[in-house]
XYZ file of C-alpha atoms in Angstrom:
365
model
C 0.000 0.000 0.000
C 2.818 2.355 0.848
C 4.555 1.531 -2.447
C 1.363 2.361 -4.337
C 1.056 5.691 -2.542
C 4.698 6.471 -3.263
C 4.159 5.657 -6.945
C 1.151 7.962 -7.133
C 2.879 10.880 -5.384
C 5.134 11.902 -8.330
C 2.154 11.674 -10.691
C 0.051 13.891 -8.416
C 2.916 16.369 -8.146
C 3.331 16.436 -11.931
C -0.411 16.943 -12.422
C -0.340 19.783 -9.899
C 2.573 21.470 -11.665
C 0.881 21.048 -15.054
C -2.343 22.521 -13.676
C -0.480 25.510 -12.214
C 1.315 26.033 -15.533
C -1.998 25.965 -17.420
C -3.517 28.404 -14.962
C -0.521 30.703 -15.323
C -0.679 30.661 -19.136
C -4.434 31.168 -19.037
C -3.978 34.188 -16.756
C -1.287 35.606 -19.049
C -3.562 35.157 -22.062
C -6.452 36.796 -20.214
C -4.451 39.830 -19.140
C -2.126 40.264 -22.142
C -4.414 38.979 -24.911
C -6.505 42.146 -25.358
C -3.357 44.298 -25.476
C -1.783 42.026 -28.111
C -4.985 42.027 -30.166
C -5.122 45.821 -29.970
C -1.552 46.049 -31.288
C -2.274 43.616 -34.158
C -5.363 45.533 -35.284
C -3.648 48.922 -35.028
C -0.577 47.697 -36.931
C -2.796 46.334 -39.713
C -4.818 49.545 -39.952
C -1.688 51.746 -39.977
C -0.179 49.557 -42.723
C -3.345 49.636 -44.854
C -3.836 53.391 -44.476
C -0.224 53.964 -45.570
C -0.867 51.827 -48.677
C -3.991 53.845 -49.444
C -1.931 57.031 -49.106
C 0.447 55.790 -51.811
C 3.358 54.044 -50.103
C 5.719 52.681 -52.793
C 7.544 50.321 -50.435
C 6.127 48.193 -47.613
C 5.229 50.855 -44.986
C 7.109 49.272 -42.094
C 7.673 52.597 -40.356
C 3.922 53.150 -40.031
C 3.546 49.685 -38.515
C 6.407 50.145 -36.053
C 4.705 52.999 -34.183
C 1.860 50.904 -32.651
C 4.353 48.206 -31.657
C 6.322 50.767 -29.668
C 3.546 53.057 -28.446
C 0.722 50.734 -27.417
C 1.798 50.048 -23.865
C -0.518 50.607 -20.892
C -3.270 53.181 -21.018
C -4.322 55.380 -23.982
C -2.676 58.423 -22.424
C 0.660 56.600 -22.489
C 0.067 55.666 -26.138
C -0.616 59.308 -26.973
C 2.585 60.509 -25.325
C 4.728 57.726 -26.806
C 3.337 58.244 -30.313
C 4.005 61.976 -30.219
C 7.499 61.484 -28.822
C 8.305 58.936 -31.505
C 6.998 61.148 -34.319
C 8.904 64.190 -33.041
C 12.036 62.093 -32.580
C 11.861 60.730 -36.115
C 11.316 64.181 -37.650
C 14.165 65.715 -35.642
C 16.499 62.804 -36.412
C 15.761 62.903 -40.135
C 16.398 66.651 -40.276
C 19.706 66.245 -38.431
C 20.832 63.427 -40.730
C 19.949 65.311 -43.909
C 21.507 68.565 -42.679
C 24.819 66.921 -41.808
C 25.006 64.923 -45.062
C 24.348 68.055 -47.101
C 27.420 69.666 -45.533
C 29.838 66.796 -44.834
C 30.781 63.593 -46.598
C 30.094 60.263 -44.852
C 32.942 59.298 -42.537
C 33.533 58.048 -39.036
C 33.811 61.613 -37.767
C 30.561 62.550 -39.520
C 28.881 59.493 -38.001
C 29.990 60.541 -34.511
C 28.715 64.082 -35.162
C 25.301 62.806 -36.314
C 24.881 60.594 -33.247
C 26.106 63.342 -30.890
C 23.662 65.869 -32.342
C 20.852 63.318 -32.166
C 21.561 62.593 -28.511
C 21.820 66.310 -27.765
C 18.390 66.982 -29.255
C 17.087 63.839 -27.511
C 17.975 65.442 -24.178
C 15.446 68.173 -24.998
C 12.777 65.979 -26.617
C 12.732 63.646 -23.653
C 10.811 60.363 -23.720
C 9.056 59.446 -20.465
C 11.384 61.691 -18.500
C 14.532 60.080 -19.942
C 16.824 60.538 -22.924
C 14.955 60.150 -26.241
C 17.269 57.961 -28.329
C 14.763 57.919 -31.216
C 16.357 61.134 -32.513
C 19.843 59.639 -32.709
C 18.521 56.352 -34.154
C 16.652 58.132 -36.955
C 19.696 60.319 -37.706
C 21.877 57.222 -37.908
C 19.461 55.399 -40.240
C 19.363 58.390 -42.599
C 23.153 58.534 -42.520
C 23.492 54.810 -43.317
C 20.933 54.746 -46.159
C 22.082 54.759 -49.769
C 19.251 57.127 -50.722
C 18.908 59.433 -47.744
C 16.419 61.902 -49.256
C 13.873 59.267 -50.331
C 14.346 57.292 -47.107
C 13.902 60.404 -44.975
C 10.642 61.398 -46.673
C 9.173 57.879 -46.383
C 10.219 57.547 -42.767
C 8.721 60.889 -41.740
C 5.317 60.588 -43.359
C 4.856 56.897 -42.520
C 5.794 57.518 -38.880
C 3.409 60.463 -38.632
C 0.637 58.396 -40.219
C 1.287 55.471 -37.879
C 1.255 57.809 -34.881
C -2.053 59.346 -35.984
C -3.688 55.921 -36.391
C -2.341 54.814 -33.012
C -3.628 57.925 -31.244
C -7.082 57.528 -32.828
C -7.491 53.799 -32.187
C -5.819 53.422 -28.772
C -8.832 54.644 -26.744
C -11.338 52.624 -28.801
C -9.844 49.122 -29.158
C -10.287 46.943 -26.074
C -10.005 49.927 -23.735
C -8.896 49.111 -20.204
C -11.656 48.878 -17.610
C -10.379 50.984 -14.702
C -13.492 50.392 -12.592
C -12.879 46.639 -12.633
C -9.140 47.009 -12.090
C -9.688 49.327 -9.138
C -12.272 47.016 -7.587
C -9.695 44.198 -7.567
C -6.974 46.511 -6.245
C -9.170 47.857 -3.439
C -10.156 44.332 -2.400
C -6.511 43.245 -2.369
C -5.536 46.280 -0.266
C -8.372 45.566 2.165
C -7.241 41.967 2.641
C -3.601 42.962 3.115
C -4.350 45.703 5.643
C -6.669 43.542 7.719
C -4.202 40.646 7.642
C -1.418 42.970 8.787
C -3.522 44.435 11.591
C -4.814 41.170 13.023
C -1.453 39.434 12.564
C 0.366 42.183 14.435
C -2.029 42.074 17.377
C -1.722 38.269 17.479
C 2.084 38.605 17.511
C 1.867 40.681 20.709
C 1.451 37.564 22.834
C 4.293 35.627 21.209
C 8.073 35.783 21.461
C 10.489 38.284 19.906
C 11.259 36.037 16.915
C 7.611 35.787 15.926
C 7.139 39.543 16.367
C 10.128 40.257 14.111
C 8.824 37.795 11.538
C 5.476 39.559 11.643
C 7.228 42.889 11.054
C 8.868 41.440 7.943
C 5.507 40.185 6.695
C 3.836 43.531 7.359
C 6.619 45.381 5.519
C 5.988 43.117 2.513
C 2.261 43.836 2.697
C 2.944 47.566 2.889
C 5.129 47.393 -0.231
C 2.345 45.529 -2.034
C -0.164 48.216 -1.021
C 2.223 50.922 -2.294
C 2.449 49.062 -5.621
C -1.340 48.785 -5.718
C -1.642 52.532 -5.156
C 0.642 53.168 -8.145
C -1.508 50.843 -10.275
C -4.626 52.648 -9.075
C -3.235 56.019 -10.134
C -2.419 54.563 -13.549
C -5.922 53.118 -13.882
C -7.433 56.478 -12.954
C -5.303 58.238 -15.587
C -6.580 55.773 -18.186
C -10.032 57.408 -17.961
C -8.836 60.694 -19.449
C -8.623 59.344 -23.012
C -11.140 56.551 -22.705
C -14.507 57.677 -24.132
C -16.050 54.209 -23.906
C -15.678 54.173 -20.110
C -16.884 57.670 -19.277
C -19.964 56.389 -17.457
C -17.663 54.837 -14.848
C -15.848 58.083 -14.121
C -17.397 58.710 -10.683
C -16.927 55.067 -9.643
C -13.281 55.152 -10.697
C -12.647 58.389 -8.830
C -14.210 56.994 -5.640
C -12.340 53.696 -5.789
C -9.058 55.456 -6.508
C -9.695 57.571 -3.413
C -10.245 54.405 -1.355
C -6.950 52.918 -2.554
C -5.173 56.162 -1.666
C -6.628 55.851 1.848
C -5.312 52.276 2.031
C -1.877 53.523 1.041
C -1.888 56.018 3.899
C -3.190 53.447 6.388
C -0.354 51.059 5.548
C 2.187 53.425 7.101
C 0.380 53.312 10.459
C 0.191 49.519 10.355
C 3.938 49.382 9.723
C 4.413 51.613 12.765
C 2.243 49.319 14.892
C 4.180 46.244 13.757
C 7.434 48.016 14.590
C 6.223 48.894 18.089
C 5.139 45.306 18.721
C 8.481 43.962 17.484
C 10.363 46.396 19.725
C 8.309 45.720 22.871
C 7.561 42.000 22.683
C 9.715 39.812 24.907
C 10.798 42.512 27.345
C 10.577 41.093 30.864
C 10.118 44.506 32.475
C 6.987 45.051 30.366
C 5.458 41.593 30.738
C 2.501 42.763 32.837
C 1.780 45.724 30.523
C 2.007 43.485 27.458
C -0.427 41.028 29.018
C -2.915 43.836 29.685
C -2.547 45.105 26.133
C -2.966 41.583 24.789
C -6.389 41.413 26.414
C -7.549 44.777 25.063
C -6.099 45.028 21.555
C -7.786 42.058 19.804
C -11.250 43.590 20.177
C -9.968 47.011 19.112
C -8.211 45.436 16.123
C -11.380 43.581 15.087
C -13.458 46.771 15.236
C -10.804 48.749 13.354
C -10.510 46.004 10.729
C -14.263 46.173 10.206
C -14.051 49.942 9.685
C -11.211 49.484 7.186
C -13.190 46.824 5.344
C -16.279 49.037 5.076
C -14.210 51.962 3.787
C -12.410 50.014 1.067
C -15.516 48.110 -0.038
C -17.490 51.313 -0.532
C -19.879 50.829 2.388
C -20.602 53.609 4.842
C -17.777 53.246 7.391
C -19.033 55.835 9.878
C -20.919 53.468 12.244
C -17.950 51.072 12.354
C -15.494 53.941 12.844
C -17.638 55.368 15.656
C -17.787 51.995 17.405
C -14.018 51.527 17.129
C -13.406 55.061 18.381
C -15.670 54.558 21.403
C -13.755 51.395 22.288
C -10.453 53.221 21.832
C -11.628 56.096 24.047
C -12.614 53.641 26.767
C -9.185 52.030 26.479
C -7.552 55.468 26.792
C -9.343 56.015 30.083
C -8.678 52.528 31.408
C -4.909 52.403 30.810
C -2.624 55.424 30.572
C 0.670 53.520 30.856
C 3.340 54.427 28.271
C 3.229 51.031 26.561
C -0.534 51.210 26.090
C -0.224 54.775 24.767
C 2.428 53.699 22.244
C 0.342 50.767 21.014
C -2.822 52.854 20.734
C -1.209 55.688 18.782
C -1.371 53.914 15.367
C -5.052 53.118 16.015
C -5.740 56.803 16.608
C -4.000 57.636 13.312
C -5.918 54.914 11.450
C -9.293 56.108 12.722
C -8.418 59.712 11.880
C -7.663 58.652 8.311
C -10.945 56.755 8.129
C -12.808 59.778 9.525
C -11.363 61.950 6.770
C -12.154 59.332 4.130
C -15.799 59.145 5.225
C -16.268 62.922 5.422
C -18.240 64.523 2.538
C -16.073 66.060 -0.186
C -14.662 69.406 0.881
C -15.524 68.845 4.541
C -12.906 68.091 7.171
C -14.031 66.237 10.281
C -13.526 68.053 13.536
C -10.529 66.872 15.562
C -11.211 64.747 18.636
């Protein structure tokens, strides 16, 4: 019987790995498929439009623009397309100007690249050096028919950029409201896990408290990354006419994720306090008292966080948590209790501000 079980174990492990691989590829196809399809359609349209406009040679330059520019949201595509078109025009002009004055040589090549990089410092791409200028200058320099090549490259690139800018918001536009719903739910789970895990670590040893701090730091980094994704998803609405009806929902969910980002700092502080205080013999009695009080406070605070990030009215849950915290303030004024309560005060203040009507600031307590 044992031999049979041992024989089945590798097969089960292989099946599990194969299933995980299929799931991974399916997830990649689900997330990357629409973007790839959008690029294929835009490339084909840019190519066909260039043929209709009279391209004598295969219009590869028109097709290159969507391949380079269609990354992320439509606003990014707009900026990338414009930067590429400007870079090509500037590079072509530099290449033609230099070749009209100097003969091709190694020194001339170095001059063309240097001028291209110099102009690329001004026509920056995404905040960095725009090497498109130097690349276009170099291609003009290396071509046997620079004038004809330069003209084809400029008009095909401009045409490809125009097609990309027009189609990017319309083909499989991103759905920021869905993306933000997933992000907010992930942030909610991470914050609550960090809060309850930290309070549970209070009654353990120093090693467990330090391990919890490491876990909380990882959760905080994930929430920061989620906040960056949320800002990107919100920006995607600006050039996304097919999603305009979700504008208010996107704005509200992006605000919730921003609140989660701010809350994560206070949870990191709480985890740090617990890691620093746990295991100290001189504070054993104070830690025991805190260990009896904090779980209920953490549960109430977690409920308030959950209501905020899920879009429910958090005010009743926040009020309940604040009443419990106020009672705890009165019951124990020892320094350790004050230090452990401070992050809860900050968390509830953030939740108060998040639940206040727009333009209204809650009165301090």
